[in-house]
PDB file of C-alpha atoms and ligand atoms in Angstrom:
ATOM      1  CA  MET A   1     -96.037   4.682 -65.430  1.00  0.00           C
ATOM      2  CA  ALA A   2     -95.968   1.313 -67.156  1.00  0.00           C
ATOM      3  CA  GLY A   3     -96.425  -1.765 -64.664  1.00  0.00           C
ATOM      4  CA  LYS A   4     -93.164  -3.687 -63.742  1.00  0.00           C
ATOM      5  CA  PHE A   5     -92.185  -7.207 -63.811  1.00  0.00           C
ATOM      6  CA  ILE A   6     -90.757  -8.341 -60.466  1.00  0.00           C
ATOM      7  CA  VAL A   7     -89.267 -12.235 -60.380  1.00  0.00           C
ATOM      8  CA  ILE A   8     -88.502 -14.383 -57.252  1.00  0.00           C
ATOM      9  CA  GLU A   9     -86.188 -17.198 -57.928  1.00  0.00           C
ATOM     10  CA  GLY A  10     -84.874 -19.618 -56.116  1.00  0.00           C
ATOM     11  CA  LEU A  11     -84.546 -23.612 -55.324  1.00  0.00           C
ATOM     12  CA  GLU A  12     -87.113 -25.734 -53.603  1.00  0.00           C
ATOM     13  CA  GLY A  13     -87.180 -24.528 -50.116  1.00  0.00           C
ATOM     14  CA  SER A  14     -85.516 -20.971 -50.523  1.00  0.00           C
ATOM     15  CA  GLY A  15     -88.617 -19.305 -49.136  1.00  0.00           C
ATOM     16  CA  LYS A  16     -90.438 -17.845 -52.401  1.00  0.00           C
ATOM     17  CA  SER A  17     -93.809 -17.552 -50.803  1.00  0.00           C
ATOM     18  CA  SER A  18     -93.073 -15.655 -47.929  1.00  0.00           C
ATOM     19  CA  ALA A  19     -90.503 -13.573 -50.203  1.00  0.00           C
ATOM     20  CA  ILE A  20     -93.319 -12.633 -52.451  1.00  0.00           C
ATOM     21  CA  LYS A  21     -95.157 -11.286 -49.339  1.00  0.00           C
ATOM     22  CA  GLN A  22     -92.692  -9.445 -48.535  1.00  0.00           C
ATOM     23  CA  VAL A  23     -92.494  -7.763 -52.118  1.00  0.00           C
ATOM     24  CA  ALA A  24     -96.226  -7.229 -51.789  1.00  0.00           C
ATOM     25  CA  LYS A  25     -95.932  -5.353 -48.783  1.00  0.00           C
ATOM     26  CA  THR A  26     -92.982  -3.195 -49.543  1.00  0.00           C
ATOM     27  CA  LEU A  27     -94.970  -2.129 -52.910  1.00  0.00           C
ATOM     28  CA  ARG A  28     -97.487  -1.017 -50.934  1.00  0.00           C
ATOM     29  CA  LYS A  29     -95.349   0.980 -48.700  1.00  0.00           C
ATOM     30  CA  TYR A  30     -94.173   3.145 -51.815  1.00  0.00           C
ATOM     31  CA  GLY A  31     -98.013   3.580 -52.863  1.00  0.00           C
ATOM     32  CA  ILE A  32     -97.803   0.265 -55.327  1.00  0.00           C
ATOM     33  CA  TYR A  33    -101.097  -1.194 -54.570  1.00  0.00           C
ATOM     34  CA  LYS A  34    -102.106  -2.470 -58.298  1.00  0.00           C
ATOM     35  CA  PHE A  35    -100.609  -5.654 -58.485  1.00  0.00           C
ATOM     36  CA  ILE A  36    -100.988  -8.834 -59.649  1.00  0.00           C
ATOM     37  CA  ILE A  37     -99.247 -12.316 -58.181  1.00  0.00           C
ATOM     38  CA  THR A  38     -98.491 -15.157 -60.863  1.00  0.00           C
ATOM     39  CA  ARG A  39     -96.769 -18.543 -60.472  1.00  0.00           C
ATOM     40  CA  ASP A  40     -94.709 -20.164 -63.446  1.00  0.00           C
ATOM     41  CA  PRO A  41     -95.687 -22.849 -64.312  1.00  0.00           C
ATOM     42  CA  GLY A  42     -99.475 -21.889 -63.906  1.00  0.00           C
ATOM     43  CA  GLY A  43    -101.562 -18.432 -63.827  1.00  0.00           C
ATOM     44  CA  THR A  44    -103.998 -19.639 -66.488  1.00  0.00           C
ATOM     45  CA  PRO A  45    -106.441 -22.473 -66.988  1.00  0.00           C
ATOM     46  CA  LEU A  46    -104.040 -24.050 -69.550  1.00  0.00           C
ATOM     47  CA  SER A  47    -100.859 -23.492 -67.386  1.00  0.00           C
ATOM     48  CA  GLU A  48    -102.638 -24.446 -64.505  1.00  0.00           C
ATOM     49  CA  LYS A  49    -103.128 -28.361 -65.687  1.00  0.00           C
ATOM     50  CA  LEU A  50     -99.633 -27.911 -67.548  1.00  0.00           C
ATOM     51  CA  ARG A  51     -98.384 -27.202 -63.827  1.00  0.00           C
ATOM     52  CA  ILE A  52    -100.375 -30.553 -62.232  1.00  0.00           C
ATOM     53  CA  LEU A  53     -98.984 -32.828 -65.518  1.00  0.00           C
ATOM     54  CA  ILE A  54     -95.523 -31.385 -64.670  1.00  0.00           C
ATOM     55  CA  LYS A  55     -95.475 -31.582 -60.949  1.00  0.00           C
ATOM     56  CA  LYS A  56     -97.323 -35.097 -60.787  1.00  0.00           C
ATOM     57  CA  GLY A  57     -96.650 -36.708 -63.922  1.00  0.00           C
ATOM     58  CA  ILE A  58     -99.857 -39.260 -64.964  1.00  0.00           C
ATOM     59  CA  ASP A  59    -100.047 -42.395 -65.089  1.00  0.00           C
ATOM     60  CA  ASN A  60     -96.603 -43.446 -64.185  1.00  0.00           C
ATOM     61  CA  GLU A  61     -95.749 -42.374 -67.953  1.00  0.00           C
ATOM     62  CA  ALA A  62     -92.360 -41.378 -68.037  1.00  0.00           C
ATOM     63  CA  ILE A  63     -91.922 -37.788 -68.977  1.00  0.00           C
ATOM     64  CA  THR A  64     -88.845 -37.018 -71.305  1.00  0.00           C
ATOM     65  CA  ASP A  65     -86.676 -33.883 -70.143  1.00  0.00           C
ATOM     66  CA  TYR A  66     -87.631 -32.216 -73.982  1.00  0.00           C
ATOM     67  CA  ALA A  67     -91.434 -33.021 -73.307  1.00  0.00           C
ATOM     68  CA  GLU A  68     -90.991 -31.675 -70.163  1.00  0.00           C
ATOM     69  CA  LEU A  69     -88.834 -28.089 -71.748  1.00  0.00           C
ATOM     70  CA  LEU A  70     -91.907 -27.786 -73.983  1.00  0.00           C
ATOM     71  CA  MET A  71     -94.404 -28.160 -71.371  1.00  0.00           C
ATOM     72  CA  PHE A  72     -92.810 -25.487 -69.327  1.00  0.00           C
ATOM     73  CA  TYR A  73     -92.424 -22.962 -72.248  1.00  0.00           C
ATOM     74  CA  THR A  74     -96.308 -23.775 -73.463  1.00  0.00           C
ATOM     75  CA  ALA A  75     -97.558 -22.604 -70.106  1.00  0.00           C
ATOM     76  CA  ARG A  76     -94.883 -19.594 -69.660  1.00  0.00           C
ATOM     77  CA  ILE A  77     -96.209 -18.378 -73.009  1.00  0.00           C
ATOM     78  CA  GLN A  78    -100.047 -18.711 -72.246  1.00  0.00           C
ATOM     79  CA  LEU A  79     -99.113 -16.809 -69.352  1.00  0.00           C
ATOM     80  CA  LEU A  80     -96.687 -14.306 -70.258  1.00  0.00           C
ATOM     81  CA  GLU A  81     -99.531 -13.046 -73.582  1.00  0.00           C
ATOM     82  CA  ASN A  82    -102.340 -14.037 -71.516  1.00  0.00           C
ATOM     83  CA  VAL A  83    -101.963 -12.084 -67.870  1.00  0.00           C
ATOM     84  CA  ILE A  84     -98.287 -10.625 -67.702  1.00  0.00           C
ATOM     85  CA  ARG A  85     -98.245  -8.297 -70.656  1.00  0.00           C
ATOM     86  CA  PRO A  86    -101.722  -7.335 -70.720  1.00  0.00           C
ATOM     87  CA  ALA A  87    -101.209  -6.558 -66.996  1.00  0.00           C
ATOM     88  CA  LEU A  88     -98.475  -4.249 -67.458  1.00  0.00           C
ATOM     89  CA  LEU A  89     -99.999  -2.792 -70.521  1.00  0.00           C
ATOM     90  CA  ARG A  90    -102.732  -1.494 -67.760  1.00  0.00           C
ATOM     91  CA  ASN A  91    -100.005  -0.088 -65.242  1.00  0.00           C
ATOM     92  CA  ILE A  92    -100.740  -3.411 -63.002  1.00  0.00           C
ATOM     93  CA  TRP A  93     -97.364  -4.194 -61.571  1.00  0.00           C
ATOM     94  CA  VAL A  94     -96.553  -8.302 -61.658  1.00  0.00           C
ATOM     95  CA  ILE A  95     -95.020 -10.230 -59.205  1.00  0.00           C
ATOM     96  CA  GLY A  96     -93.677 -13.553 -60.549  1.00  0.00           C
ATOM     97  CA  ASP A  97     -93.384 -16.585 -58.663  1.00  0.00           C
ATOM     98  CA  ARG A  98     -90.427 -18.309 -61.138  1.00  0.00           C
ATOM     99  CA  TYR A  99     -90.185 -17.153 -64.879  1.00  0.00           C
ATOM    100  CA  ASP A 100     -87.712 -18.274 -67.302  1.00  0.00           C
ATOM    101  CA  LEU A 101     -84.616 -18.352 -65.606  1.00  0.00           C
ATOM    102  CA  SER A 102     -85.864 -21.262 -63.694  1.00  0.00           C
ATOM    103  CA  SER A 103     -85.836 -22.921 -67.417  1.00  0.00           C
ATOM    104  CA  GLN A 104     -82.185 -21.766 -67.985  1.00  0.00           C
ATOM    105  CA  THR A 105     -80.751 -23.226 -64.458  1.00  0.00           C
ATOM    106  CA  TYR A 106     -83.461 -25.854 -63.947  1.00  0.00           C
ATOM    107  CA  GLN A 107     -83.427 -27.289 -67.826  1.00  0.00           C
ATOM    108  CA  GLY A 108     -80.389 -25.981 -69.035  1.00  0.00           C
ATOM    109  CA  CYS A 109     -78.190 -27.170 -66.279  1.00  0.00           C
ATOM    110  CA  GLY A 110     -80.186 -29.429 -64.060  1.00  0.00           C
ATOM    111  CA  ARG A 111     -81.267 -31.755 -66.940  1.00  0.00           C
ATOM    112  CA  LYS A 112     -78.028 -30.389 -69.267  1.00  0.00           C
ATOM    113  CA  LEU A 113     -80.423 -29.428 -72.160  1.00  0.00           C
ATOM    114  CA  ASP A 114     -79.412 -27.910 -75.285  1.00  0.00           C
ATOM    115  CA  LYS A 115     -78.353 -24.259 -74.277  1.00  0.00           C
ATOM    116  CA  MET A 116     -78.600 -23.288 -77.952  1.00  0.00           C
ATOM    117  CA  LEU A 117     -82.447 -24.412 -77.934  1.00  0.00           C
ATOM    118  CA  LEU A 118     -83.063 -22.990 -74.706  1.00  0.00           C
ATOM    119  CA  HIS A 119     -81.756 -19.870 -76.062  1.00  0.00           C
ATOM    120  CA  ILE A 120     -84.154 -19.887 -79.498  1.00  0.00           C
ATOM    121  CA  LEU A 121     -87.131 -20.692 -77.247  1.00  0.00           C
ATOM    122  CA  LYS A 122     -86.346 -17.692 -75.064  1.00  0.00           C
ATOM    123  CA  ASN A 123     -85.996 -15.212 -77.885  1.00  0.00           C
ATOM    124  CA  THR A 124     -88.449 -16.480 -80.463  1.00  0.00           C
ATOM    125  CA  VAL A 125     -91.134 -17.566 -77.998  1.00  0.00           C
ATOM    126  CA  LEU A 126     -91.141 -15.262 -75.059  1.00  0.00           C
ATOM    127  CA  LYS A 127     -89.316 -12.544 -77.859  1.00  0.00           C
ATOM    128  CA  ASN A 128     -86.492 -11.851 -75.436  1.00  0.00           C
ATOM    129  CA  PHE A 129     -89.451 -10.383 -72.672  1.00  0.00           C
ATOM    130  CA  GLN A 130     -87.331 -10.117 -69.411  1.00  0.00           C
ATOM    131  CA  PRO A 131     -88.025  -8.791 -66.012  1.00  0.00           C
ATOM    132  CA  ASP A 132     -87.637  -5.568 -64.306  1.00  0.00           C
ATOM    133  CA  LEU A 133     -85.819  -7.161 -61.564  1.00  0.00           C
ATOM    134  CA  THR A 134     -85.327 -10.522 -60.200  1.00  0.00           C
ATOM    135  CA  LEU A 135     -84.288 -11.175 -56.273  1.00  0.00           C
ATOM    136  CA  TYR A 136     -82.657 -14.797 -56.682  1.00  0.00           C
ATOM    137  CA  LEU A 137     -83.110 -16.298 -53.026  1.00  0.00           C
ATOM    138  CA  ASP A 138     -80.130 -18.700 -52.718  1.00  0.00           C
ATOM    139  CA  VAL A 139     -80.167 -21.616 -50.509  1.00  0.00           C
ATOM    140  CA  SER A 140     -78.417 -24.752 -50.151  1.00  0.00           C
ATOM    141  CA  PRO A 141     -80.202 -27.684 -51.381  1.00  0.00           C
ATOM    142  CA  ILE A 142     -80.168 -29.660 -48.511  1.00  0.00           C
ATOM    143  CA  ILE A 143     -81.504 -26.942 -46.436  1.00  0.00           C
ATOM    144  CA  GLY A 144     -84.153 -26.072 -48.846  1.00  0.00           C
ATOM    145  CA  LEU A 145     -85.534 -29.602 -49.359  1.00  0.00           C
ATOM    146  CA  SER A 146     -85.288 -30.295 -45.404  1.00  0.00           C
ATOM    147  CA  ARG A 147     -87.733 -26.865 -44.924  1.00  0.00           C
ATOM    148  CA  ILE A 148     -90.106 -28.815 -47.616  1.00  0.00           C
ATOM    149  CA  LEU A 149     -89.930 -32.203 -46.264  1.00  0.00           C
ATOM    150  CA  LYS A 150     -91.114 -30.694 -42.665  1.00  0.00           C
ATOM    151  CA  LYS A 151     -94.307 -29.829 -44.435  1.00  0.00           C
ATOM    152  CA  ARG A 152     -95.145 -32.678 -47.154  1.00  0.00           C
ATOM    153  CA  LYS A 153     -93.683 -34.985 -49.643  1.00  0.00           C
ATOM    154  CA  LEU A 154     -91.710 -34.294 -52.451  1.00  0.00           C
ATOM    155  CA  ASP A 155     -93.220 -33.863 -55.623  1.00  0.00           C
ATOM    156  CA  ARG A 156     -91.372 -35.576 -59.423  1.00  0.00           C
ATOM    157  CA  VAL A 157     -88.982 -32.527 -59.925  1.00  0.00           C
ATOM    158  CA  GLU A 158     -88.338 -31.966 -56.131  1.00  0.00           C
ATOM    159  CA  LEU A 159     -87.070 -35.885 -55.978  1.00  0.00           C
ATOM    160  CA  GLU A 160     -83.919 -35.290 -58.447  1.00  0.00           C
ATOM    161  CA  SER A 161     -80.795 -35.958 -57.107  1.00  0.00           C
ATOM    162  CA  LEU A 162     -78.716 -33.452 -55.143  1.00  0.00           C
ATOM    163  CA  ASP A 163     -75.958 -33.424 -57.731  1.00  0.00           C
ATOM    164  CA  PHE A 164     -79.156 -31.956 -59.818  1.00  0.00           C
ATOM    165  CA  PHE A 165     -79.939 -28.921 -57.372  1.00  0.00           C
ATOM    166  CA  ASN A 166     -76.210 -28.322 -56.974  1.00  0.00           C
ATOM    167  CA  ARG A 167     -76.025 -28.095 -60.505  1.00  0.00           C
ATOM    168  CA  VAL A 168     -79.026 -25.504 -60.955  1.00  0.00           C
ATOM    169  CA  ARG A 169     -78.138 -23.732 -58.040  1.00  0.00           C
ATOM    170  CA  SER A 170     -74.556 -23.360 -59.205  1.00  0.00           C
ATOM    171  CA  CYS A 171     -75.939 -21.887 -62.828  1.00  0.00           C
ATOM    172  CA  TYR A 172     -78.485 -19.391 -60.638  1.00  0.00           C
ATOM    173  CA  LYS A 173     -75.303 -18.207 -59.002  1.00  0.00           C
ATOM    174  CA  LEU A 174     -73.166 -18.000 -62.328  1.00  0.00           C
ATOM    175  CA  ILE A 175     -76.468 -15.899 -64.025  1.00  0.00           C
ATOM    176  CA  ALA A 176     -77.007 -13.618 -61.481  1.00  0.00           C
ATOM    177  CA  ALA A 177     -73.204 -12.593 -61.353  1.00  0.00           C
ATOM    178  CA  LYS A 178     -73.473 -11.467 -64.876  1.00  0.00           C
ATOM    179  CA  ASP A 179     -76.664  -9.973 -64.489  1.00  0.00           C
ATOM    180  CA  HIS A 180     -77.310  -6.574 -62.960  1.00  0.00           C
ATOM    181  CA  ARG A 181     -80.910  -7.357 -63.103  1.00  0.00           C
ATOM    182  CA  ILE A 182     -80.760 -10.082 -60.688  1.00  0.00           C
ATOM    183  CA  ILE A 183     -80.418  -9.687 -57.254  1.00  0.00           C
ATOM    184  CA  THR A 184     -79.011 -12.598 -54.740  1.00  0.00           C
ATOM    185  CA  ILE A 185     -80.262 -12.895 -51.378  1.00  0.00           C
ATOM    186  CA  ASP A 186     -79.056 -15.677 -49.104  1.00  0.00           C
ATOM    187  CA  ALA A 187     -81.924 -17.612 -48.063  1.00  0.00           C
ATOM    188  CA  ASN A 188     -79.939 -19.953 -45.952  1.00  0.00           C
ATOM    189  CA  GLN A 189     -80.560 -17.479 -43.140  1.00  0.00           C
ATOM    190  CA  GLU A 190     -83.627 -16.605 -40.690  1.00  0.00           C
ATOM    191  CA  LEU A 191     -86.947 -15.413 -42.497  1.00  0.00           C
ATOM    192  CA  ARG A 192     -86.819 -12.374 -40.496  1.00  0.00           C
ATOM    193  CA  ASN A 193     -83.238 -11.983 -41.900  1.00  0.00           C
ATOM    194  CA  VAL A 194     -84.318 -12.614 -45.523  1.00  0.00           C
ATOM    195  CA  HIS A 195     -87.367 -10.482 -45.252  1.00  0.00           C
ATOM    196  CA  ASP A 196     -84.852  -7.484 -44.019  1.00  0.00           C
ATOM    197  CA  ARG A 197     -82.590  -8.142 -47.215  1.00  0.00           C
ATOM    198  CA  ILE A 198     -85.508  -8.161 -49.744  1.00  0.00           C
ATOM    199  CA  PHE A 199     -86.724  -5.034 -48.407  1.00  0.00           C
ATOM    200  CA  PHE A 200     -83.414  -3.214 -48.084  1.00  0.00           C
ATOM    201  CA  TYR A 201     -82.834  -4.307 -51.860  1.00  0.00           C
ATOM    202  CA  LEU A 202     -86.354  -3.150 -53.447  1.00  0.00           C
ATOM    203  CA  LYS A 203     -86.486  -0.071 -51.494  1.00  0.00           C
ATOM    204  CA  ARG A 204     -83.503   0.619 -53.195  1.00  0.00           C
ATOM    205  CA  TRP A 205     -84.753   0.011 -56.648  1.00  0.00           C
ATOM    206  CA  LEU A 206     -87.674   1.214 -56.218  1.00  0.00           C
ATOM    207  CA  ILE A 207     -86.236   4.503 -55.199  1.00  0.00           C
ATOM    208  CA  ASP A 208     -84.224   4.326 -58.402  1.00  0.00           C
ATOM    209  CA  GLN A 209     -87.548   3.952 -60.161  1.00  0.00           C
ATOM    210  CA  GLY A 210     -88.612   7.529 -58.920  1.00  0.00           C
ATOM    211  CA  MET A 211     -91.302   5.786 -56.291  1.00  0.00           C
ATOM    212  CA  LYS A 212     -91.476   7.399 -52.952  1.00  0.00           C
ATOM    213  CA  LYS A 213     -91.961   6.133 -49.645  1.00  0.00           C
ATOM    214  CA  CYS A 214     -96.009   6.621 -48.478  1.00  0.00           C
ATOM    215  CA  ASP A 215     -95.665   7.606 -44.938  1.00  0.00           C
ATOM    216  CA  GLY A 216     -98.089   6.807 -42.566  1.00  0.00           C
ATOM    217  CA  ILE A 217     -99.002   3.625 -44.700  1.00  0.00           C
ATOM    218  CA  PRO A 218     -99.289   0.852 -41.596  1.00  0.00           C
ATOM    219  CA  GLY A 219     -97.339  -2.349 -42.283  1.00  0.00           C
TER     220      GLY A 219
HETATM  221  P1  TMP B 301     -92.931 -23.914 -57.711  1.00  0.00           P
HETATM  222  O1  TMP B 301     -93.555 -23.117 -58.348  1.00  0.00           O
HETATM  223  O2  TMP B 301     -93.311 -24.896 -56.698  1.00  0.00           O
HETATM  224  O3  TMP B 301     -91.446 -24.029 -57.089  1.00  0.00           O
HETATM  225  O4  TMP B 301     -92.742 -25.658 -58.785  1.00  0.00           O
HETATM  226  C1  TMP B 301     -92.549 -25.494 -60.160  1.00  0.00           C
HETATM  227  C2  TMP B 301     -91.159 -26.701 -60.010  1.00  0.00           C
HETATM  228  O5  TMP B 301     -90.655 -26.586 -61.357  1.00  0.00           O
HETATM  229  C3  TMP B 301     -89.742 -26.745 -59.261  1.00  0.00           C
HETATM  230  O6  TMP B 301     -89.391 -27.475 -58.374  1.00  0.00           O
HETATM  231  C4  TMP B 301     -88.952 -25.671 -60.022  1.00  0.00           C
HETATM  232  C5  TMP B 301     -89.654 -26.457 -61.711  1.00  0.00           C
HETATM  233  N1  TMP B 301     -89.750 -25.692 -62.658  1.00  0.00           N
HETATM  234  C6  TMP B 301     -88.311 -25.970 -63.736  1.00  0.00           C
HETATM  235  O7  TMP B 301     -87.890 -27.183 -63.727  1.00  0.00           O
HETATM  236  N2  TMP B 301     -88.404 -25.402 -64.735  1.00  0.00           N
HETATM  237  C7  TMP B 301     -89.076 -24.092 -64.961  1.00  0.00           C
HETATM  238  O8  TMP B 301     -88.842 -23.279 -66.076  1.00  0.00           O
HETATM  239  C8  TMP B 301     -89.732 -23.754 -63.765  1.00  0.00           C
HETATM  240  C9  TMP B 301     -90.624 -22.306 -63.968  1.00  0.00           C
HETATM  241  C10 TMP B 301     -89.873 -24.493 -62.798  1.00  0.00           C
END
């Protein structure tokens, strides 16, 4: 069976990292041990360098919205062609911390960039390669950003206005409502409940994919 690509999406502070651990745990319960975890932007030497530039900027140079967009796509195509596709072809599953939906929402709605350009990039650069399943963790920007602020300072993107994050969130919700491969999970609630929901939806999806629970596997 070919590998599958499962993506976790959501605003900052939505709990993507712990959700990824829960996804990994659930995959193991269903006998899937061959998987890798990727992050977008990141995951190849070039993409990791771009990640630092995007998040921190350089020498106080203003990064234009289109330069940022193209950096995300440069990072993504390297990740897709050098890591994600080769893994899937070798029957290795991929759990992605973000993918193209982040550009559709952050750049398309947050930065209000040309939707047609985004469409062309998605279709031409990524050849419309899509995740098999996306779990969108829906959190209010105020809750999400306050979770981050308890741990560390905000980075270049996280310093955007609340309006920006509200636009991104609305866009996530709108796209998720129209696409049956995107499952929305309320991430405003306690972590334990979020994990329960992830397990519930992912289990259902895995069963639909023909996977069977491996009893006796701890955790
Ligand atoms: P994160 O992986 O720690 O969430 O950091 C990635 C940041 O970059 C986050 O603020 C969301 C933003 N981002 C975009 O604006 N567009 C994109 O396409 C991606 C992948 C991330």
